[in-house]
PDB file of C-alpha atoms in Angstrom:
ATOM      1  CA  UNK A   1     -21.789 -87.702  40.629  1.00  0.00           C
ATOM      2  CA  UNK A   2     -18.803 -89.799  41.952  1.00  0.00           C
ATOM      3  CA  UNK A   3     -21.503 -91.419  44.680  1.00  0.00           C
ATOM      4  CA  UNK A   4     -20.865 -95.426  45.297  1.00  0.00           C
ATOM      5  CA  UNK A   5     -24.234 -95.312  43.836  1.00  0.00           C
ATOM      6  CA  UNK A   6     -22.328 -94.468  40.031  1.00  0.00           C
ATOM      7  CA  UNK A   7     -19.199 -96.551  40.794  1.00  0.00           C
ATOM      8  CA  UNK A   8     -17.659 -99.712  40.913  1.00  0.00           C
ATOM      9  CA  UNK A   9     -14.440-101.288  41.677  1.00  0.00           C
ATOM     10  CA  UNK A  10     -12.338-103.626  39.073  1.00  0.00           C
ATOM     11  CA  UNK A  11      -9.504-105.674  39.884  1.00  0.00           C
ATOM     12  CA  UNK A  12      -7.301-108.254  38.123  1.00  0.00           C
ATOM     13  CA  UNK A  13      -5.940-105.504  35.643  1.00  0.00           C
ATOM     14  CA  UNK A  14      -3.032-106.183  33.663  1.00  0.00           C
ATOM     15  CA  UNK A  15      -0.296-104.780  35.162  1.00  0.00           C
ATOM     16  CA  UNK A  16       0.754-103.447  31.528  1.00  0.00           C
ATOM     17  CA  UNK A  17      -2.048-102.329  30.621  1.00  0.00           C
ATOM     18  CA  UNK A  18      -3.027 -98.141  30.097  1.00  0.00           C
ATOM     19  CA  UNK A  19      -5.963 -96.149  30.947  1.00  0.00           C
ATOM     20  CA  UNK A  20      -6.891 -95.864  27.893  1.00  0.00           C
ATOM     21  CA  UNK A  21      -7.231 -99.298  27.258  1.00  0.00           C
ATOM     22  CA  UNK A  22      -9.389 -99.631  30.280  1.00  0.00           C
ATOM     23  CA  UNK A  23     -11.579 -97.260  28.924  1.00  0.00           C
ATOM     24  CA  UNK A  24     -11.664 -99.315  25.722  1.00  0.00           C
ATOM     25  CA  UNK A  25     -12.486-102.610  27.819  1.00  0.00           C
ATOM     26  CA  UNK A  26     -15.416-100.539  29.021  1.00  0.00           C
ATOM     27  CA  UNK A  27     -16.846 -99.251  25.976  1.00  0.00           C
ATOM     28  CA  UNK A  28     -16.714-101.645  24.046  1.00  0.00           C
ATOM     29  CA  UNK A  29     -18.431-103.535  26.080  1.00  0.00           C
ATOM     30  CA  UNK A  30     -21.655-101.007  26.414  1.00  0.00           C
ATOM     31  CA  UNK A  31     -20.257 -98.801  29.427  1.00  0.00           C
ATOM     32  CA  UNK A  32     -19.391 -95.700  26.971  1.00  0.00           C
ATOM     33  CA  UNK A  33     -20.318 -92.969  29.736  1.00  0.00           C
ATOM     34  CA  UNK A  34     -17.198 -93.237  31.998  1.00  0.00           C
ATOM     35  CA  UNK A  35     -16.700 -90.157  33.860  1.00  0.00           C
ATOM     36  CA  UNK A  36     -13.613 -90.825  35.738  1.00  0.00           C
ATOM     37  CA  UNK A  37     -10.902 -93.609  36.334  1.00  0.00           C
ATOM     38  CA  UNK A  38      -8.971 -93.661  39.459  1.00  0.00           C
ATOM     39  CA  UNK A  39      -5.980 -96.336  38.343  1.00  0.00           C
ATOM     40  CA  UNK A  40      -3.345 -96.594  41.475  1.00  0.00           C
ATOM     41  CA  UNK A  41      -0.109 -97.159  39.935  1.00  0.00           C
ATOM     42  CA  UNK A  42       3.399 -98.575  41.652  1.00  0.00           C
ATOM     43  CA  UNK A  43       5.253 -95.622  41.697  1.00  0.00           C
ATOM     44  CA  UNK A  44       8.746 -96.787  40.811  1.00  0.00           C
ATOM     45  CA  UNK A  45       7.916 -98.694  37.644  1.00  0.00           C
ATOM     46  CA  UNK A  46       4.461 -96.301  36.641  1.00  0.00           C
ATOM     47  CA  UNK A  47       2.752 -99.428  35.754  1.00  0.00           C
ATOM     48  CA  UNK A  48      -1.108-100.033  37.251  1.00  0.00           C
ATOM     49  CA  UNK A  49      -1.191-101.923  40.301  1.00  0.00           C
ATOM     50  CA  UNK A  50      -3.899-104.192  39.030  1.00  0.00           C
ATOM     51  CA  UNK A  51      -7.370-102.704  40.634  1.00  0.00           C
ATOM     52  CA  UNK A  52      -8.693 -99.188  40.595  1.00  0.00           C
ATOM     53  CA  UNK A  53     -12.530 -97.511  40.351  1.00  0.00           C
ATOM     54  CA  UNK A  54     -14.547 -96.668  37.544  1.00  0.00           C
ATOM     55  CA  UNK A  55     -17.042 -93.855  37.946  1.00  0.00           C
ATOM     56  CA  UNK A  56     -20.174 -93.719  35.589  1.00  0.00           C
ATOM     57  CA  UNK A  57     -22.971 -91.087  34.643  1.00  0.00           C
ATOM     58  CA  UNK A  58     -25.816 -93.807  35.074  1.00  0.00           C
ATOM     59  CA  UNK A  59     -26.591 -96.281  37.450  1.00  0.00           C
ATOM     60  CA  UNK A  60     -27.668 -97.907  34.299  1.00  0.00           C
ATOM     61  CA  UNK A  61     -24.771 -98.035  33.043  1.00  0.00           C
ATOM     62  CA  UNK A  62     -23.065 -99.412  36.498  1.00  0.00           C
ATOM     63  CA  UNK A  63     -25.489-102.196  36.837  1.00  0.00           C
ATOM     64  CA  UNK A  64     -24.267-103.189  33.153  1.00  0.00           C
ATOM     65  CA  UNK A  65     -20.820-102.961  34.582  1.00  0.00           C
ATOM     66  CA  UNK A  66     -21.862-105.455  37.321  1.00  0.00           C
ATOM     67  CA  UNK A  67     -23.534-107.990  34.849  1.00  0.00           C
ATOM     68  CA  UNK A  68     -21.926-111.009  33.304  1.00  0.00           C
ATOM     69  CA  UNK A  69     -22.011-108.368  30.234  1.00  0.00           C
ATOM     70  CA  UNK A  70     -18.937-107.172  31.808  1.00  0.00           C
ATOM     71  CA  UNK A  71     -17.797-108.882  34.919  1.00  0.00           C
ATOM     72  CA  UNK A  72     -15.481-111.800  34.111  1.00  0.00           C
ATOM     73  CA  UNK A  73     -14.791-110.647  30.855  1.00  0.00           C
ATOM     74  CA  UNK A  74     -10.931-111.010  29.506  1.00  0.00           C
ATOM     75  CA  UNK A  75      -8.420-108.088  28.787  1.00  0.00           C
ATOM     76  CA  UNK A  76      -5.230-108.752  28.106  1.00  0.00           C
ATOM     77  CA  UNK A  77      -5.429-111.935  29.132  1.00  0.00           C
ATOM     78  CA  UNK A  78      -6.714-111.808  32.161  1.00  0.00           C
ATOM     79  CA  UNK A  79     -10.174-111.787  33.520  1.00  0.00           C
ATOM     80  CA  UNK A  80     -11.467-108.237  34.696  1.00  0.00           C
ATOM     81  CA  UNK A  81     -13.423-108.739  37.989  1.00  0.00           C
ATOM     82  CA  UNK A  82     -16.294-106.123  38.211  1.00  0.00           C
ATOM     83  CA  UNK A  83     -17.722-105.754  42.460  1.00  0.00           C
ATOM     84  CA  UNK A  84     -19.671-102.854  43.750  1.00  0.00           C
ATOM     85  CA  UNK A  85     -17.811 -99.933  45.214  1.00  0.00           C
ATOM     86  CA  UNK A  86     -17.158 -99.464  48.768  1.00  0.00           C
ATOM     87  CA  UNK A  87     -17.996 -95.724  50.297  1.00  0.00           C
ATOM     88  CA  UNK A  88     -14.423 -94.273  51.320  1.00  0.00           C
ATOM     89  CA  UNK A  89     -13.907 -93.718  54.448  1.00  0.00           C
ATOM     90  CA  UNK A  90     -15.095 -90.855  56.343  1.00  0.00           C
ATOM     91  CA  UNK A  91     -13.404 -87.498  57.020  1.00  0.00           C
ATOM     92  CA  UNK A  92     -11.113 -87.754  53.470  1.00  0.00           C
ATOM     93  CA  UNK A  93     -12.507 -84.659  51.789  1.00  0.00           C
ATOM     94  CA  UNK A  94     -13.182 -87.325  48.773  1.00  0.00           C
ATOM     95  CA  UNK A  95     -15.368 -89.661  51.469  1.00  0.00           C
ATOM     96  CA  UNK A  96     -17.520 -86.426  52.964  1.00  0.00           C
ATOM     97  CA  UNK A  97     -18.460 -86.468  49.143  1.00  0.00           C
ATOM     98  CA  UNK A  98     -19.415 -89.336  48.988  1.00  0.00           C
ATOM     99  CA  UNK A  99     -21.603 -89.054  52.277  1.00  0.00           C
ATOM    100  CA  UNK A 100     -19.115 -89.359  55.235  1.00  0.00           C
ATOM    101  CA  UNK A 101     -19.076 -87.140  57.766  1.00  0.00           C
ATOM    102  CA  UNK A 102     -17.573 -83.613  56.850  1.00  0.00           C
ATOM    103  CA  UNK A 103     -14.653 -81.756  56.647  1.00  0.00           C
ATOM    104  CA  UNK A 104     -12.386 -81.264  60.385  1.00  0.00           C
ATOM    105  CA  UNK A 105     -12.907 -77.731  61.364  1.00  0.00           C
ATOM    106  CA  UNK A 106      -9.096 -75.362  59.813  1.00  0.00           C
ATOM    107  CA  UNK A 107      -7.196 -75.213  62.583  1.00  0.00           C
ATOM    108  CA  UNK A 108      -6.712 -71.314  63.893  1.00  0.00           C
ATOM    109  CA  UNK A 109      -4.092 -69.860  62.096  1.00  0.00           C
ATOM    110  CA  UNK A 110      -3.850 -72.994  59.464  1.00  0.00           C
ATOM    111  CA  UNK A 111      -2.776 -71.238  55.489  1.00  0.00           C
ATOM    112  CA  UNK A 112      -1.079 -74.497  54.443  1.00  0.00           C
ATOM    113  CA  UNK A 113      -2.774 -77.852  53.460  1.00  0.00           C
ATOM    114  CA  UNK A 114      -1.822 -81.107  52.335  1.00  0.00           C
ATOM    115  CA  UNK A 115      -2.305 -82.692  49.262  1.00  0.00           C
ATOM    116  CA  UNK A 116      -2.308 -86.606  48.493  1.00  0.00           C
ATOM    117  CA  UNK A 117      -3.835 -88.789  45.705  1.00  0.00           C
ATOM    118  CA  UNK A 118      -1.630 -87.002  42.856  1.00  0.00           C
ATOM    119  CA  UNK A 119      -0.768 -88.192  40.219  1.00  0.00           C
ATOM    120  CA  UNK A 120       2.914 -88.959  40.022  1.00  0.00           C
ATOM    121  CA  UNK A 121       3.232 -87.024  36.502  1.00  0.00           C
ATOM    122  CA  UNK A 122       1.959 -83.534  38.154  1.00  0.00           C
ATOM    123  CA  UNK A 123       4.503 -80.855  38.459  1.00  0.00           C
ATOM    124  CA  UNK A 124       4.471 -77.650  40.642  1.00  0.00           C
ATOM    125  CA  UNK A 125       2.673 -75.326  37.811  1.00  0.00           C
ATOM    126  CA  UNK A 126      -0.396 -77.937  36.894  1.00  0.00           C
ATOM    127  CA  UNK A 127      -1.188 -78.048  40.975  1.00  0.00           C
ATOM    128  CA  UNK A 128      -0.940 -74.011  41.244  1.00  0.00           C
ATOM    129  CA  UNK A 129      -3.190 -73.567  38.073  1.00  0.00           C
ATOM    130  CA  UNK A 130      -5.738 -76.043  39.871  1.00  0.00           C
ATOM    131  CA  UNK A 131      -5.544 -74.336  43.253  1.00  0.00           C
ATOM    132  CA  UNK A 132      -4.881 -70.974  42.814  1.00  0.00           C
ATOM    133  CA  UNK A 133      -8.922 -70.265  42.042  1.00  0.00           C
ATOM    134  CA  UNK A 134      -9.155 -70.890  46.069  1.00  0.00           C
ATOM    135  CA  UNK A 135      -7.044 -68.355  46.944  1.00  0.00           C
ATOM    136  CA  UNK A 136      -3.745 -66.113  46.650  1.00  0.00           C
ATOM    137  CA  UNK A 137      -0.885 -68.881  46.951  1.00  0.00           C
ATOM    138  CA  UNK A 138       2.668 -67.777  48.203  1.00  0.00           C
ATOM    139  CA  UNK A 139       5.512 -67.904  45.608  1.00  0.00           C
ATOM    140  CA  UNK A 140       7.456 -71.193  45.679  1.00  0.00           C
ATOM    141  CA  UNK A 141       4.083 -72.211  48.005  1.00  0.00           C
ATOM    142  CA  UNK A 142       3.427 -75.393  45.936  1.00  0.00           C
ATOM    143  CA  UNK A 143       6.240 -78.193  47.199  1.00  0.00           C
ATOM    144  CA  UNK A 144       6.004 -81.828  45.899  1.00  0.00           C
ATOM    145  CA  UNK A 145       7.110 -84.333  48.184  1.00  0.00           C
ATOM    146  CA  UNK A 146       9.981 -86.082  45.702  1.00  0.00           C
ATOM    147  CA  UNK A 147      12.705 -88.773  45.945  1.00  0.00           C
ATOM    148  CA  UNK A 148      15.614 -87.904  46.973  1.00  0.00           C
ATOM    149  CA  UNK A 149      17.915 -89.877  44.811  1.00  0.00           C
ATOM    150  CA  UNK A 150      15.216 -90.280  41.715  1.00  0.00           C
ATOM    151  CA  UNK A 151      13.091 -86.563  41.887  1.00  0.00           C
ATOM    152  CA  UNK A 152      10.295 -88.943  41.077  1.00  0.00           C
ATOM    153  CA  UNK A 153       6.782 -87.337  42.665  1.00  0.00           C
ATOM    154  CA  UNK A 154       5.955 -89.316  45.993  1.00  0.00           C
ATOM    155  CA  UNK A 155       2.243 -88.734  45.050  1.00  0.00           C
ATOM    156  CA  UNK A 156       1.479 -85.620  47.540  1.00  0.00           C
ATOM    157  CA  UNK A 157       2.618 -82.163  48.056  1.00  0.00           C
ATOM    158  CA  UNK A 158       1.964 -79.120  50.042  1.00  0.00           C
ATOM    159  CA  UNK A 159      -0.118 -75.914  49.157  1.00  0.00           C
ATOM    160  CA  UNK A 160       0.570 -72.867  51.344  1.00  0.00           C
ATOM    161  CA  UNK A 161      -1.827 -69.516  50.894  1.00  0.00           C
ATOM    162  CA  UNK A 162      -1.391 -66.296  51.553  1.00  0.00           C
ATOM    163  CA  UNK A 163      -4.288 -66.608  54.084  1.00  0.00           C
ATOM    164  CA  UNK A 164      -6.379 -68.955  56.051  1.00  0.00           C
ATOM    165  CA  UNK A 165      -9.063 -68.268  53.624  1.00  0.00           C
ATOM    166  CA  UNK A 166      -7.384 -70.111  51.054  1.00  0.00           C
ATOM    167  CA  UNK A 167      -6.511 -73.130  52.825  1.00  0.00           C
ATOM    168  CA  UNK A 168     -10.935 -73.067  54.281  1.00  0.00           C
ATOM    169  CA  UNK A 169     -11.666 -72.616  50.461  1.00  0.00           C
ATOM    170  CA  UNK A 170      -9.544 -75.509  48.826  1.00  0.00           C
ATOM    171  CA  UNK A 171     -10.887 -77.974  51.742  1.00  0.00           C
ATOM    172  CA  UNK A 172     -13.669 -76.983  50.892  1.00  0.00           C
ATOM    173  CA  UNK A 173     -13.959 -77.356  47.391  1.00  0.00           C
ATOM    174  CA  UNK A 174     -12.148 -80.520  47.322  1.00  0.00           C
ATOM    175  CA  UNK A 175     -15.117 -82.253  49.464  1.00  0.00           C
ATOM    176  CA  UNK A 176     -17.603 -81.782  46.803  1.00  0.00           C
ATOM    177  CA  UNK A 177     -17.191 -84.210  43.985  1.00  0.00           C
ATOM    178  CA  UNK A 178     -14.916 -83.755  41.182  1.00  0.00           C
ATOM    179  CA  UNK A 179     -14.271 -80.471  43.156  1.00  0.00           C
ATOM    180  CA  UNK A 180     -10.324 -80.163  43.093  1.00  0.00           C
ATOM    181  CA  UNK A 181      -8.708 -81.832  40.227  1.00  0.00           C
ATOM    182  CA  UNK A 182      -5.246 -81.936  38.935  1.00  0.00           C
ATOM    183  CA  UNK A 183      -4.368 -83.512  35.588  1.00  0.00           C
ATOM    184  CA  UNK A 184      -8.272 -85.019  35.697  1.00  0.00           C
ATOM    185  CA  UNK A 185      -7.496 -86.744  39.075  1.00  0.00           C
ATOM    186  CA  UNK A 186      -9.993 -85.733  42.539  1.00  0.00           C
ATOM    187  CA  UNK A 187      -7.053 -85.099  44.808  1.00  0.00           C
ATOM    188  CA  UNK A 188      -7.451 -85.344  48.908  1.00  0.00           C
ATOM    189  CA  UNK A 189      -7.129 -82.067  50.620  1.00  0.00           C
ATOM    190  CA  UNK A 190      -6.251 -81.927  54.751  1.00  0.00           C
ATOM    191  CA  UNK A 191      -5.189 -78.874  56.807  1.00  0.00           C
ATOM    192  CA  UNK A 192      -1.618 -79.324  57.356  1.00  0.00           C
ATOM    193  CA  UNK A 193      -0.659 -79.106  60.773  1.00  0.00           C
ATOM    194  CA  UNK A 194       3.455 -78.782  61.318  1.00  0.00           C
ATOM    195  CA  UNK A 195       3.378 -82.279  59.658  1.00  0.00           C
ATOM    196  CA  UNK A 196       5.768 -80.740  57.472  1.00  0.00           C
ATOM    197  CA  UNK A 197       9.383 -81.624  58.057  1.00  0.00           C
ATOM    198  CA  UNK A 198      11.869 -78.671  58.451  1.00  0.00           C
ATOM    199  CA  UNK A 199      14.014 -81.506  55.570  1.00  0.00           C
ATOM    200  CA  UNK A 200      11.055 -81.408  53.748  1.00  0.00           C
ATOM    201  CA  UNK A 201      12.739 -80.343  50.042  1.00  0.00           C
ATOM    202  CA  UNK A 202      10.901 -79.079  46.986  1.00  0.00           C
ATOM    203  CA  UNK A 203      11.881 -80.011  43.126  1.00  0.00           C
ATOM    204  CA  UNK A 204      14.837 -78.283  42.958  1.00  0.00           C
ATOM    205  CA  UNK A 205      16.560 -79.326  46.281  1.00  0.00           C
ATOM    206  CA  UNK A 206      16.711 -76.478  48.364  1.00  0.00           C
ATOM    207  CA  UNK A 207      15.282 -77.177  51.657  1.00  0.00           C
ATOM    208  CA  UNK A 208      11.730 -75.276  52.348  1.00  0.00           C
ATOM    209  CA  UNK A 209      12.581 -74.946  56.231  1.00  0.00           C
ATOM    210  CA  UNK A 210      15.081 -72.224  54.418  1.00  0.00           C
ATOM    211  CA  UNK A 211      12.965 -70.372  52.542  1.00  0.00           C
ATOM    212  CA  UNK A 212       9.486 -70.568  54.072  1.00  0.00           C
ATOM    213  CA  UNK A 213      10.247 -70.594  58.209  1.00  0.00           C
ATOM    214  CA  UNK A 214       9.079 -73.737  59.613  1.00  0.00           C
ATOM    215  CA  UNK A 215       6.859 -74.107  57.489  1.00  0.00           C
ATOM    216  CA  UNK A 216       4.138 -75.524  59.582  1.00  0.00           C
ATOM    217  CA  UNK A 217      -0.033 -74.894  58.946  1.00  0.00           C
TER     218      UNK A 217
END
């Protein structure tokens, strides 16, 4: 359902504007079907960064998107700019399902992945609940990537199973669409490969070299 075919990309957002306003500028316009909106948002300040994609149930309802019915239309005062979407690029676990190429074969040995398009909100227990139906997940096995002087979520973390089976399963599941979401958001899912620092700290500071060996896929 989240094909290019069912999506389109907007720019020229207010920068103060909320989702839910976008949604609003949508249906009130005749585009009342909205499945998803992916909104990219400056992570210091949490405001939008002005563009994002907006995925619909009907191609109907996209090609009303693309009309003057929509396009050029004013929010906020600003004009909304309504284009067709671009397919992402192949090999993200998003872009295989949207018809890239698929998934990288897991690594031998891989249990942990890597985790990126999160949103900035998401703490350690929302991403377990989401992942643990993939597989048995190590205590403490969820580690946002944070700040070090704010705490504030960098947007990715890591996820480290019990087995290789859970790392082949989440991959998995995160290629088909709308497969792995946390807080309503598709997230990106990669086999991590020792990308993981041995600084690498988790929410509450302690350093995960210390408690989970080198912590490498």
């Amino acid at each position: 359902l989240s094909s290019v075919e069912h999506t389109v990309f907007i720019e020229g957002l207010p920068f103060t504007s909320s989702e839910d306003q976008i949604r609003a500028f949508f249906t009130d316009l005749g585009c009342n079907d909205i499945l998803q909106l992916r909104l990219p948002v400056w992570q210091d300040s949490g405001r939008l960064r002005g563009f994002g994609h907006v995925v619909f149930a009907s191609q109907e309802t996209r090609t009303r998107a693309l009309s003057s019915e929509v396009n050029g239309k004013e929010l906020g005062g600003r004009y909304i700019t309504v284009k067709e979407a671009n397919a992402p690029r192949a090999g993200t676990t998003i872009g295989a399902a949207l018809g890239g190429r698929p998934v990288r074969e897991q690594p031998q040995g891989c249990k942990t992945v890597f985790v990126r398009n999160l949103p900035y909100t998401a703490t350690e227990e929302e991403i377990l609940e989401s992942f643990r139906v993939c597989g048995k997940i190590l205590d403490g096995g969820v580690r946002i990537a944070r700040n070090h002087s704010t705490g504030q979520s960098k947007g990715f973390c890591y996820v480290e199973y019990k087995n290789e089976e859970g790392a082949l399963a989440s991959v998995q599941k995160a290629a088909k669409p709308f497969g792995l979401q946390v807080q309503g958001r598709p997230v990106f899912v990669d086999y991590d490969e020792g990308t993981m620092k041995n600084s690498f700290r988790g929410g509450d500071g302690k350093l995960w070299a210390k408690e989970h060996g080198d912590g490498g896929g």
